[in-house]
Every structure is written in structure tokens, then in C-alpha cells.
């Protein structure tokens, strides 16, 4: 072989993506090169000529996943040689031996809002959990089964895996149970369907690898190696669904939920589409038990209100959960995906917080002057948790390592706040919501965990998993059907 630039480039490419059985550029015979090219052409639906022509070179230059093409080539008429298969089994295949996996977004591009990145990543994981028996929780810190990290260039997992700047390899991931997906920081990532690489689509694809899925030879599959724009059609193809169900089985409740791509162009609204669909799905009244929620509070009749997306659930004092109800008729004008909610025992009013704004309702009536720009009143933007705290007869807003005490009339932060979260001994930062229970304790929630805070001792006195351990959360019926917690 004459080592012209295109030949050298294509050899490196075919080697990187697993089309040669032996490593080392320049060590391949012309016959091996032709065979590898033909394999690549089959996988990419080009005429399998074995000739390095312009369409083949163009195909090699398209943006794609950096994980190699492994067994997807075996779908062609020529089976992999035994030597090649042996090499593959060492790297490919594998699965997790549990259904309940934690993931963590380690970092993300600074130009993307954290909240939206987390929603996009959550939606990408839910794409897979909707059609399989898997369940995912986000870990905001600490250990996780699957870690998502952005890197520049060489990042210590082999020169073959060094990122290549804009275009080319966008991301890569490792098969179970390494639990790593890496994304090229040099790409222009986006959360919308227009310019840039859609992060949701690429995360969803890489998560597929971390679960054990290989590249698919089916052109329309999410697991096909080439980058796709977010389309209005279905995101997962039958091939993706069969592949994940082959490893982990079907969803334990109802049938698979298949969501069209247009749902994912507006993450804030995606629950609306989910529930608006007239189809069999998981038991809706306990959906919140297996997922995250945005906020939680309790009213004077000891009803729990659990908020997620554009819906809320009411759990009565006896522990019976309602079906999900849309926010709109109950609280007109309230947007989906609120940050925090609290019901005030003092005024009997509901407070909602999202971004820098707040809403206050007496019954279903939005009070005059609301929504207000509460960040201008000294309140934090995007509070983690809101709570009515009986001891102070004030609202408390939690945000990261700090908390704010907030008076209702006039609405605003009290002087000398924020203060350190250390005042709430044993409480972790980043809780999703809190409520004062009729037993007199304050319960804080984050992911699948709860912390019980004693108001007299001013410290956390117990913690655990809320769905399994707190009967009044209304999840015991849901749990009895499967052993997950
Ligand atoms: Zn891939
Ligand atoms: Zn890497």
C-alpha cells in the first residue's frame, strides 16, 4: 500500500473502530485493508466495493461515536474470524447484575445551564428505563455506577481514545461494568434541535453503551454509530428496544413507553406528552415512587403534594396516592418543573419558586402582584427546597450550602441571612424538598433518600430510603410488586 494521506487516515480510522484484528498502522496487508474497508462499507450501507473511494472517505469524516463498531459488523454476510471474536468478547458484551443504577454528571460545558443539562441527562436515562426493567437515580455527588464526564483531547484512557476537536468522534463510552461515558469538550453542545450537537441524543446513545449495547447496523437505530439530529420521529428503534430488553427484560409495570423525538425538544413539557398519551403505561398513581420529584409539601389536612414536571400527586393521610393531576386548573399560571414549593401554616397559602420568580396562591387564586421577581427580595434563584418552619413561623429556603429565612408579610429575606447549612446538623446540601410531618419532625428528600430532622434537638436523627421506609409516602403497594429497594 502506498501511504498517501487518505490511505493512512483510513487505516487509522479502521483500526480505531475495530476493523482490524491486529493492531499497528502499516502492518496490514492489502487484502486485510480491502476486507476491512468492505466491512465498514457494509455497516454504513455503502456499496461494499473494498475500494477507498470518495463516498467512503466522506463517510469516515462524519461526526460519530468514538466507541468501536465491534460486533455490529457481524450482521454482514461475512462472519468475524474466531481470532477477532475472541478479541471482541474481552471488550464487548457484559451487563449489570442489578436493575437499580446510580448515575452522576461529573461536569458539563459552562455555557449550558446546569438545570437543563440535568433534565436532558435524566430524559436520556428515562428513554432506556421506559422500555426496560432498569431504574436510574441521579447521584449529585459521591459514588455512582455510571459517570458522565467532559474531556479535552487526551484524557488518560489511551491515545486511541484521545478526543479530536470539533467533529469526528463526539463521545465514547465503556461497556459494563466500567460505567464511564466521555464527551468531547471541544464540540459545540446544545440542548435544542437547532445548531450544535444535541447533548440529549449523544448522552442517550452513550448510556446505551454503558448498559452493554453495541453499535447497531440498523440505520434508524439510536445505537447506530453515526450522529443523528434530534428528529420528530421516535428516538428508539425496535432494534434498540430489543437490544436493551435482551439484557434486562421488559418494564416491570405495564408495557414499554415509547416517546417520539419531539417530546425531547422541550424538556420542561415532556411529562405533559407522556401523560397525554392514550396508552398502557406504568401505574401512574405510583410513578413518583420510582422517580425523582421536583418539590413536596403538606397542607393543613396532612395531605402530601408531590410535584414532578407539569403534574402533581396528592397522598392522603391514609397513604393513598391520587393519579397525577395537571398543575394548571389547580394553580392557574404555574409553570411546569418548579424548583420548590411550601404551604404556609401561618397564612394557609401555597408558595412556588422557579428560577428567580415566585408565585403565591390563596386556594386556586394567584395573588395580585404575582409572579414576582423574588430574587430581587433577597431570595435565592433556583432554591433547592422550600419549607414552612413552625419554630420560626417563617418560610425557609435552602440553596446549596446555605439557607434563607423568609418573612411572608412583607415577603423578603430576613436580615443576617443566608447562613450556613451547618445550622441544620446532619443535613446534606441539594435536597429536592421538605415537609413538616404530623409526627412533628421535618423530613427532607433527595433522590431516593430521606433525612428526618428533629425540631427540638435541631439535628438529623434518622435517614433512609423514603419509598421503602415511609409508609405515608404512599409507595408500599408499588414496592410490594418488585424487590428493588
Ligand atoms: Zn456508540
Ligand atoms: Zn475517554
Short mmCIF file of C-alpha atoms and ligand atoms in Angstrom, two decimals:
data_model
loop_
_atom_site.label_atom_id
_atom_site.label_comp_id
_atom_site.label_asym_id
_atom_site.label_seq_id
_atom_site.Cartn_x
_atom_site.Cartn_y
_atom_site.Cartn_z
CA UNK A 1 0.00 0.00 0.00
CA UNK A 2 1.27 3.43 -0.83
CA UNK A 3 0.90 5.57 2.26
CA UNK A 4 -0.85 8.57 0.77
CA UNK A 5 -2.72 10.68 3.29
CA UNK A 6 -6.22 9.21 2.60
CA UNK A 7 -4.89 5.66 2.87
CA UNK A 8 -3.08 6.42 6.11
CA UNK A 9 -6.10 8.24 7.53
CA UNK A 10 -8.46 5.42 6.62
CA UNK A 11 -6.11 2.83 8.15
CA UNK A 12 -6.05 4.73 11.42
CA UNK A 13 -9.81 5.08 11.26
CA UNK A 14 -10.46 1.38 10.56
CA UNK A 15 -8.08 0.46 13.32
CA UNK A 16 -9.63 2.82 15.86
CA UNK A 17 -13.09 1.47 15.14
CA UNK A 18 -12.11 -2.20 15.39
CA UNK A 19 -11.98 -3.31 11.75
CA UNK A 20 -8.56 -5.00 12.01
CA UNK A 21 -7.82 -8.00 14.16
CA UNK A 22 -4.18 -6.95 14.76
CA UNK A 23 -3.12 -3.50 15.97
CA UNK A 24 -0.46 -1.26 14.39
CA UNK A 25 -0.83 1.06 11.38
CA UNK A 26 1.06 -0.01 8.27
CA UNK A 27 1.15 -3.65 9.39
CA UNK A 28 -1.93 -4.68 7.42
CA UNK A 29 -1.73 -6.49 4.11
CA UNK A 30 -3.62 -5.05 1.12
CA UNK A 31 -6.06 -7.96 1.43
CA UNK A 32 -6.80 -7.15 5.08
CA UNK A 33 -7.24 -3.50 4.22
CA UNK A 34 -9.72 -4.31 1.43
CA UNK A 35 -11.63 -6.65 3.72
CA UNK A 36 -11.79 -4.05 6.49
CA UNK A 37 -12.99 -1.41 4.04
CA UNK A 38 -15.68 -3.76 2.78
CA UNK A 39 -16.82 -4.40 6.37
CA UNK A 40 -17.03 -0.69 7.01
CA UNK A 41 -18.97 -0.11 3.79
CA UNK A 42 -21.48 -2.81 4.76
CA UNK A 43 -22.01 -1.31 8.20
CA UNK A 44 -22.55 2.16 6.73
CA UNK A 45 -24.80 0.95 3.90
CA UNK A 46 -22.36 1.88 1.12
CA UNK A 47 -21.69 -0.44 -1.85
CA UNK A 48 -19.16 -2.98 -0.43
CA UNK A 49 -16.52 -2.48 -3.12
CA UNK A 50 -13.50 -2.65 -0.83
CA UNK A 51 -12.18 0.39 -2.70
CA UNK A 52 -11.28 3.59 -0.86
CA UNK A 53 -13.48 5.92 -2.91
CA UNK A 54 -14.78 9.43 -2.20
CA UNK A 55 -18.13 8.39 -0.59
CA UNK A 56 -16.26 6.05 1.78
CA UNK A 57 -13.80 8.77 2.80
CA UNK A 58 -16.69 11.20 3.27
CA UNK A 59 -18.47 8.69 5.48
CA UNK A 60 -15.33 8.31 7.61
CA UNK A 61 -15.20 12.06 8.18
CA UNK A 62 -18.78 12.34 9.52
CA UNK A 63 -19.34 13.04 13.23
CA UNK A 64 -19.87 9.82 15.13
CA UNK A 65 -19.48 7.92 18.36
CA UNK A 66 -15.86 7.10 19.25
CA UNK A 67 -16.69 3.64 20.57
CA UNK A 68 -15.61 0.95 18.10
CA UNK A 69 -18.02 -0.90 15.83
CA UNK A 70 -17.35 -4.32 17.36
CA UNK A 71 -19.97 -6.95 16.66
CA UNK A 72 -22.20 -4.69 14.57
CA UNK A 73 -20.11 -5.87 11.63
CA UNK A 74 -21.13 -9.48 12.22
CA UNK A 75 -24.54 -8.60 10.80
CA UNK A 76 -22.96 -8.64 7.35
CA UNK A 77 -22.73 -11.84 5.32
CA UNK A 78 -19.11 -12.46 6.37
CA UNK A 79 -18.81 -13.57 9.99
CA UNK A 80 -15.94 -12.37 12.14
CA UNK A 81 -12.95 -14.70 12.31
CA UNK A 82 -12.51 -16.67 15.56
CA UNK A 83 -9.45 -14.57 16.44
CA UNK A 84 -11.45 -11.39 16.02
CA UNK A 85 -14.34 -12.73 18.05
CA UNK A 86 -12.00 -13.60 20.89
CA UNK A 87 -10.62 -10.09 20.97
CA UNK A 88 -14.15 -8.67 20.99
CA UNK A 89 -15.54 -10.72 23.84
CA UNK A 90 -12.80 -9.33 26.04
CA UNK A 91 -14.06 -5.77 25.43
CA UNK A 92 -17.69 -6.08 24.46
CA UNK A 93 -20.81 -7.60 25.88
CA UNK A 94 -21.30 -7.65 29.60
CA UNK A 95 -24.20 -6.31 31.60
CA UNK A 96 -25.06 -5.00 35.03
CA UNK A 97 -26.29 -7.55 37.54
CA UNK A 98 -28.65 -5.11 39.23
CA UNK A 99 -31.53 -3.11 37.86
CA UNK A 100 -31.17 -0.06 40.03
CA UNK A 101 -28.28 2.14 38.86
CA UNK A 102 -27.00 5.50 40.02
CA UNK A 103 -25.54 7.97 37.57
CA UNK A 104 -23.70 11.20 38.05
CA UNK A 105 -23.00 14.13 35.74
CA UNK A 106 -19.43 14.91 36.83
CA UNK A 107 -19.05 18.13 34.79
CA UNK A 108 -20.65 19.86 31.82
CA UNK A 109 -19.91 22.74 29.42
CA UNK A 110 -20.02 26.02 31.34
CA UNK A 111 -22.22 27.66 28.67
CA UNK A 112 -25.08 25.21 29.36
CA UNK A 113 -27.34 25.78 32.40
CA UNK A 114 -26.84 23.02 34.95
CA UNK A 115 -30.57 22.58 35.49
CA UNK A 116 -31.23 21.97 31.79
CA UNK A 117 -28.25 19.63 31.43
CA UNK A 118 -29.60 17.55 34.31
CA UNK A 119 -33.07 17.44 32.76
CA UNK A 120 -31.61 16.36 29.40
CA UNK A 121 -29.49 13.65 31.02
CA UNK A 122 -32.41 12.47 33.12
CA UNK A 123 -34.59 12.26 29.99
CA UNK A 124 -31.84 10.30 28.20
CA UNK A 125 -31.76 7.72 31.01
CA UNK A 126 -35.56 7.56 31.17
CA UNK A 127 -35.58 6.72 27.47
CA UNK A 128 -33.96 3.40 28.43
CA UNK A 129 -35.80 2.82 31.72
CA UNK A 130 -39.14 3.37 29.95
CA UNK A 131 -38.59 0.29 27.77
CA UNK A 132 -36.69 -1.99 30.17
CA UNK A 133 -36.70 -3.13 33.78
CA UNK A 134 -33.88 -0.70 34.62
CA UNK A 135 -34.29 2.18 37.07
CA UNK A 136 -31.93 5.14 37.37
CA UNK A 137 -31.23 7.65 40.10
CA UNK A 138 -29.07 10.70 39.81
CA UNK A 139 -26.31 10.99 42.41
CA UNK A 140 -25.38 14.64 42.80
CA UNK A 141 -22.12 13.72 44.48
CA UNK A 142 -20.37 10.66 45.85
CA UNK A 143 -20.17 7.26 44.17
CA UNK A 144 -22.19 6.35 41.10
CA UNK A 145 -22.40 3.33 38.80
CA UNK A 146 -22.32 5.44 35.63
CA UNK A 147 -20.33 8.67 35.41
CA UNK A 148 -20.68 11.22 32.59
CA UNK A 149 -17.62 13.43 32.09
CA UNK A 150 -16.49 16.04 29.54
CA UNK A 151 -12.81 16.00 28.50
CA UNK A 152 -10.47 17.82 26.13
CA UNK A 153 -8.14 15.78 23.87
CA UNK A 154 -6.07 13.08 25.55
CA UNK A 155 -7.62 12.18 28.88
CA UNK A 156 -5.72 9.10 30.04
CA UNK A 157 -7.72 6.31 28.53
CA UNK A 158 -5.38 5.51 25.67
CA UNK A 159 -4.25 7.58 22.70
CA UNK A 160 -6.83 5.76 20.59
CA UNK A 161 -9.47 7.41 22.77
CA UNK A 162 -8.00 10.94 22.76
CA UNK A 163 -10.63 13.41 21.60
CA UNK A 164 -10.07 15.04 18.23
CA UNK A 165 -11.54 18.54 18.47
CA UNK A 166 -14.79 19.59 16.77
CA UNK A 167 -16.33 16.90 14.54
CA UNK A 168 -15.07 13.32 14.21
CA UNK A 169 -15.53 11.41 17.46
CA UNK A 170 -18.04 13.27 19.66
CA UNK A 171 -18.03 10.94 22.65
CA UNK A 172 -17.31 7.37 23.68
CA UNK A 173 -18.29 5.03 26.45
CA UNK A 174 -17.24 1.77 28.06
CA UNK A 175 -19.21 -1.44 28.34
CA UNK A 176 -20.38 -2.77 31.72
CA UNK A 177 -19.37 -2.62 34.35
CA UNK A 178 -16.90 0.20 33.95
CA UNK A 179 -19.67 2.81 33.90
CA UNK A 180 -17.89 5.67 32.12
CA UNK A 181 -19.15 7.86 29.28
CA UNK A 182 -16.83 10.61 27.99
CA UNK A 183 -17.78 13.63 25.89
CA UNK A 184 -15.53 15.82 23.76
CA UNK A 185 -15.41 19.29 25.35
CA UNK A 186 -14.35 20.76 22.00
CA UNK A 187 -17.77 20.14 20.43
CA UNK A 188 -20.38 22.87 20.47
CA UNK A 189 -23.01 21.13 22.62
CA UNK A 190 -26.62 22.21 22.54
CA UNK A 191 -29.86 21.29 24.29
CA UNK A 192 -32.12 22.25 21.42
CA UNK A 193 -32.80 20.91 17.97
CA UNK A 194 -31.00 23.69 16.06
CA UNK A 195 -27.25 24.37 15.85
CA UNK A 196 -24.65 22.34 17.67
CA UNK A 197 -24.55 18.70 18.75
CA UNK A 198 -27.66 17.72 20.64
CA UNK A 199 -26.43 16.58 24.04
CA UNK A 200 -29.57 14.57 24.81
CA UNK A 201 -29.19 12.35 21.73
CA UNK A 202 -25.46 11.76 22.31
CA UNK A 203 -25.95 11.04 26.03
CA UNK A 204 -28.78 8.62 25.24
CA UNK A 205 -26.51 6.79 22.76
CA UNK A 206 -23.52 6.63 25.13
CA UNK A 207 -25.72 5.47 28.01
CA UNK A 208 -26.70 2.59 25.71
CA UNK A 209 -23.03 1.52 25.66
CA UNK A 210 -22.66 1.80 29.43
CA UNK A 211 -25.63 -0.60 29.70
CA UNK A 212 -23.93 -3.10 27.39
CA UNK A 213 -25.38 -2.23 23.97
CA UNK A 214 -23.12 -2.34 20.92
CA UNK A 215 -23.41 -0.35 17.73
CA UNK A 216 -26.40 -1.28 15.63
CA UNK A 217 -26.24 -1.83 11.87
CA UNK A 218 -29.85 -0.58 11.66
CA UNK A 219 -29.68 2.89 10.15
CA UNK A 220 -32.59 4.34 12.15
CA UNK A 221 -31.37 2.94 15.49
CA UNK A 222 -30.19 5.28 18.22
CA UNK A 223 -27.28 2.84 18.62
CA UNK A 224 -26.10 3.25 15.03
CA UNK A 225 -22.60 4.77 15.24
CA UNK A 226 -23.23 7.99 13.33
CA UNK A 227 -24.51 11.20 14.87
CA UNK A 228 -28.18 11.95 14.28
CA UNK A 229 -30.07 15.17 14.58
CA UNK A 230 -32.94 15.07 17.02
CA UNK A 231 -35.82 14.04 14.77
CA UNK A 232 -39.53 14.39 15.30
CA UNK A 233 -39.92 10.64 14.92
CA UNK A 234 -39.30 8.02 17.53
CA UNK A 235 -35.95 8.18 19.24
CA UNK A 236 -35.54 4.48 19.93
CA UNK A 237 -35.99 1.97 17.12
CA UNK A 238 -37.24 -1.59 17.55
CA UNK A 239 -33.61 -2.66 17.35
CA UNK A 240 -32.62 -0.52 20.37
CA UNK A 241 -35.61 -1.74 22.38
CA UNK A 242 -34.96 -5.41 21.64
CA UNK A 243 -31.27 -4.97 22.48
CA UNK A 244 -31.91 -3.47 25.93
CA UNK A 245 -34.75 -5.89 26.71
CA UNK A 246 -32.48 -8.75 25.69
CA UNK A 247 -30.14 -7.74 28.52
CA UNK A 248 -32.58 -6.51 31.17
CA UNK A 249 -36.09 -7.62 30.28
CA UNK A 250 -39.25 -5.61 29.86
CA UNK A 251 -40.50 -2.88 32.23
CA UNK A 252 -41.91 -4.42 35.38
CA UNK A 253 -45.09 -2.35 35.18
CA UNK A 254 -47.30 -2.22 32.11
CA UNK A 255 -45.79 -2.11 28.66
CA UNK A 256 -42.90 -0.13 27.27
CA UNK A 257 -43.34 3.62 26.95
CA UNK A 258 -42.05 4.82 23.59
CA UNK A 259 -41.70 8.56 23.25
CA UNK A 260 -41.37 10.47 19.97
CA UNK A 261 -38.36 12.74 19.44
CA UNK A 262 -40.37 15.95 19.52
CA UNK A 263 -41.06 15.38 23.21
CA UNK A 264 -37.38 15.94 23.89
CA UNK A 265 -37.00 19.30 22.23
CA UNK A 266 -38.77 20.89 25.21
CA UNK A 267 -37.75 19.05 28.33
CA UNK A 268 -39.91 21.16 30.61
CA UNK A 269 -43.03 19.90 28.87
CA UNK A 270 -42.13 16.32 28.34
CA UNK A 271 -44.26 14.94 31.14
CA UNK A 272 -47.32 16.52 29.53
CA UNK A 273 -46.81 14.42 26.44
CA UNK A 274 -46.12 11.34 28.50
CA UNK A 275 -49.39 11.54 30.39
CA UNK A 276 -51.39 12.93 27.49
CA UNK A 277 -50.79 9.74 25.55
CA UNK A 278 -53.64 7.29 25.44
CA UNK A 279 -51.69 4.12 26.01
CA UNK A 280 -50.89 1.46 28.55
CA UNK A 281 -48.12 2.55 30.85
CA UNK A 282 -46.74 2.11 34.31
CA UNK A 283 -49.15 2.57 37.16
CA UNK A 284 -49.46 6.35 37.14
CA UNK A 285 -50.51 6.76 40.73
CA UNK A 286 -47.17 5.44 41.96
CA UNK A 287 -44.98 6.76 39.15
CA UNK A 288 -43.34 9.23 41.54
CA UNK A 289 -42.24 6.34 43.76
CA UNK A 290 -39.70 5.18 41.18
CA UNK A 291 -38.50 8.53 40.02
CA UNK A 292 -37.39 11.97 41.11
CA UNK A 293 -39.71 14.71 42.14
CA UNK A 294 -39.32 18.47 41.84
CA UNK A 295 -40.85 19.50 45.16
CA UNK A 296 -43.02 18.30 48.03
CA UNK A 297 -45.17 19.92 50.70
CA UNK A 298 -48.07 19.18 53.01
CA UNK A 299 -51.24 21.14 53.83
CA UNK A 300 -53.30 21.65 56.99
CA UNK A 301 -55.24 18.41 56.40
CA UNK A 302 -51.99 16.43 56.27
CA UNK A 303 -52.31 15.82 52.53
CA UNK A 304 -48.96 15.43 50.78
CA UNK A 305 -48.40 17.23 47.49
CA UNK A 306 -45.68 15.78 45.27
CA UNK A 307 -44.66 17.77 42.19
CA UNK A 308 -42.99 16.46 39.04
CA UNK A 309 -42.91 18.21 35.67
CA UNK A 310 -46.35 19.52 34.79
CA UNK A 311 -48.21 17.26 37.25
CA UNK A 312 -48.70 16.68 40.95
CA UNK A 313 -49.93 13.84 43.13
CA UNK A 314 -51.87 14.10 46.37
CA UNK A 315 -51.23 11.43 49.01
CA UNK A 316 -53.93 11.39 51.67
CA UNK A 317 -53.28 10.93 55.38
CA UNK A 318 -54.14 7.23 54.95
CA UNK A 319 -51.33 6.81 52.39
CA UNK A 320 -53.45 6.58 49.22
CA UNK A 321 -51.92 8.32 46.22
CA UNK A 322 -54.06 10.06 43.59
CA UNK A 323 -53.48 9.77 39.87
CA UNK A 324 -51.20 12.52 38.57
CA UNK A 325 -53.13 15.76 38.10
CA UNK A 326 -52.15 18.63 35.83
CA UNK A 327 -50.90 21.75 37.65
CA UNK A 328 -52.90 24.17 35.54
CA UNK A 329 -56.51 24.00 36.77
CA UNK A 330 -55.41 23.80 40.41
CA UNK A 331 -52.81 26.59 40.23
CA UNK A 332 -53.54 28.64 37.10
CA UNK A 333 -50.44 30.19 35.53
CA UNK A 334 -47.97 27.96 37.35
CA UNK A 335 -45.19 26.69 35.01
CA UNK A 336 -44.04 23.06 34.85
CA UNK A 337 -40.85 21.92 36.56
CA UNK A 338 -40.95 24.10 39.68
CA UNK A 339 -37.85 24.31 41.90
CA UNK A 340 -39.57 24.37 45.29
CA UNK A 341 -42.95 24.61 46.99
CA UNK A 342 -44.15 25.27 50.54
CA UNK A 343 -47.57 25.59 52.13
CA UNK A 344 -47.58 28.14 54.93
CA UNK A 345 -49.32 27.12 58.13
CA UNK A 346 -49.38 30.79 59.10
CA UNK A 347 -51.20 32.20 56.05
CA UNK A 348 -52.65 29.00 54.57
CA UNK A 349 -51.11 29.92 51.20
CA UNK A 350 -49.09 27.93 48.68
CA UNK A 351 -45.72 29.35 47.63
CA UNK A 352 -43.96 28.16 44.48
CA UNK A 353 -40.44 29.03 43.34
CA UNK A 354 -38.86 28.64 39.94
CA UNK A 355 -35.72 30.38 38.68
CA UNK A 356 -35.76 33.89 40.15
CA UNK A 357 -39.56 34.10 40.40
CA UNK A 358 -42.19 33.10 42.94
CA UNK A 359 -45.96 32.52 42.89
CA UNK A 360 -48.38 32.77 45.82
CA UNK A 361 -51.87 31.26 45.76
CA UNK A 362 -54.78 31.57 48.16
CA UNK A 363 -56.72 28.46 47.17
CA UNK A 364 -56.56 28.42 43.38
CA UNK A 365 -56.26 32.18 43.10
CA UNK A 366 -52.92 33.67 42.14
CA UNK A 367 -52.48 36.72 44.35
CA UNK A 368 -52.19 40.19 42.85
CA UNK A 369 -48.62 41.17 42.02
CA UNK A 370 -47.52 37.55 41.46
CA UNK A 371 -45.46 36.03 39.95
CA UNK A 372 -42.85 38.30 41.49
CA UNK A 373 -39.15 38.60 40.94
CA UNK A 374 -38.25 37.12 44.32
CA UNK A 375 -34.52 37.18 43.64
CA UNK A 376 -34.90 40.97 43.94
CA UNK A 377 -36.22 40.48 47.51
CA UNK A 378 -33.02 38.75 48.62
CA UNK A 379 -34.30 35.23 47.93
CA UNK A 380 -32.03 32.75 46.11
CA UNK A 381 -32.57 31.87 42.46
CA UNK A 382 -33.43 28.19 41.84
CA UNK A 383 -33.88 27.25 45.51
CA UNK A 384 -33.40 23.53 46.21
CA UNK A 385 -36.09 23.30 48.86
CA UNK A 386 -38.77 25.46 50.48
CA UNK A 387 -40.20 24.72 53.93
CA UNK A 388 -42.59 26.38 56.34
CA UNK A 389 -40.74 26.16 59.66
CA UNK A 390 -43.07 26.25 62.64
CA UNK A 391 -40.32 27.16 65.15
CA UNK A 392 -39.69 30.49 63.40
CA UNK A 393 -43.17 30.96 61.90
CA UNK A 394 -41.29 31.75 58.69
CA UNK A 395 -40.51 30.12 55.36
CA UNK A 396 -37.02 28.68 54.93
CA UNK A 397 -35.37 28.40 51.51
CA UNK A 398 -32.40 26.07 51.04
CA UNK A 399 -29.87 26.59 48.30
CA UNK A 400 -26.62 24.60 48.13
CA UNK A 401 -24.58 25.09 51.34
CA UNK A 402 -26.81 27.97 52.58
CA UNK A 403 -30.32 28.66 53.83
CA UNK A 404 -32.50 31.78 53.96
CA UNK A 405 -35.27 32.63 56.43
CA UNK A 406 -38.11 34.41 54.66
CA UNK A 407 -40.93 36.51 56.12
CA UNK A 408 -44.33 36.45 54.39
CA UNK A 409 -45.64 39.99 55.06
CA UNK A 410 -43.83 41.76 53.59
CA UNK A 411 -42.29 38.98 51.53
CA UNK A 412 -38.49 39.03 51.76
CA UNK A 413 -35.38 37.51 53.30
CA UNK A 414 -34.84 38.29 56.98
CA UNK A 415 -31.68 40.22 57.90
CA UNK A 416 -28.48 38.26 58.61
CA UNK A 417 -29.40 35.53 56.11
CA UNK A 418 -28.25 33.43 54.26
CA UNK A 419 -26.49 31.34 56.87
CA UNK A 420 -24.55 28.09 56.61
CA UNK A 421 -26.41 24.81 56.29
CA UNK A 422 -24.30 23.62 59.25
CA UNK A 423 -27.08 25.04 61.47
CA UNK A 424 -29.13 22.04 60.27
CA UNK A 425 -26.82 19.40 61.73
CA UNK A 426 -26.56 16.33 59.52
CA UNK A 427 -28.50 17.73 56.56
CA UNK A 428 -26.84 17.33 53.13
CA UNK A 429 -26.96 20.14 50.53
CA UNK A 430 -29.09 19.90 47.40
CA UNK A 431 -32.29 18.40 48.82
CA UNK A 432 -35.30 18.36 46.46
CA UNK A 433 -37.97 19.17 49.03
CA UNK A 434 -39.03 19.07 52.67
CA UNK A 435 -42.17 18.98 54.79
CA UNK A 436 -43.22 19.03 58.41
CA UNK A 437 -44.92 15.72 59.16
CA UNK A 438 -47.78 15.30 61.62
CA UNK A 439 -45.32 13.40 63.86
CA UNK A 440 -43.64 16.79 64.46
CA UNK A 441 -40.42 16.06 62.55
CA UNK A 442 -39.22 17.73 59.38
CA UNK A 443 -38.43 15.32 56.54
CA UNK A 444 -36.01 16.26 53.79
CA UNK A 445 -35.81 14.40 50.48
CA UNK A 446 -33.13 13.97 47.84
CA UNK A 447 -33.22 11.31 45.10
CA UNK A 448 -34.35 8.10 46.81
CA UNK A 449 -33.17 9.19 50.29
CA UNK A 450 -34.80 10.99 53.18
CA UNK A 451 -33.46 12.67 56.33
CA UNK A 452 -35.59 13.05 59.46
CA UNK A 453 -34.81 16.26 61.33
CA UNK A 454 -35.75 16.66 64.98
CA UNK A 455 -37.02 20.21 65.61
CA UNK A 456 -36.14 20.13 69.32
CA UNK A 457 -32.64 18.66 69.01
CA UNK A 458 -32.04 20.61 65.78
CA UNK A 459 -30.31 17.68 64.14
CA UNK A 460 -30.91 14.81 61.76
CA UNK A 461 -31.96 11.78 63.80
CA UNK A 462 -32.66 9.22 61.06
CA UNK A 463 -32.25 8.67 57.34
CA UNK A 464 -33.07 6.01 54.79
CA UNK A 465 -34.99 5.28 51.60
CA UNK A 466 -38.31 7.07 51.54
CA UNK A 467 -40.22 4.86 49.10
CA UNK A 468 -39.47 1.73 51.10
CA UNK A 469 -39.44 3.04 54.66
CA UNK A 470 -42.02 5.82 54.92
CA UNK A 471 -45.48 4.24 54.56
CA UNK A 472 -47.14 7.66 54.43
CA UNK A 473 -45.36 8.41 51.13
CA UNK A 474 -47.88 6.04 49.54
CA UNK A 475 -45.35 3.75 47.84
CA UNK A 476 -45.71 0.48 49.70
CA UNK A 477 -48.15 -1.02 47.23
CA UNK A 478 -45.78 -0.12 44.43
CA UNK A 479 -42.85 -1.71 46.24
CA UNK A 480 -44.56 -4.98 47.01
CA UNK A 481 -44.64 -5.80 43.30
CA UNK A 482 -40.89 -5.84 42.94
CA UNK A 483 -37.85 -6.19 45.15
CA UNK A 484 -35.83 -3.14 44.31
CA UNK A 485 -35.14 -1.18 47.45
ZN1 LIG B 1 -21.50 4.45 20.11
ZN1 LIG B 2 -12.45 8.60 27.35
#
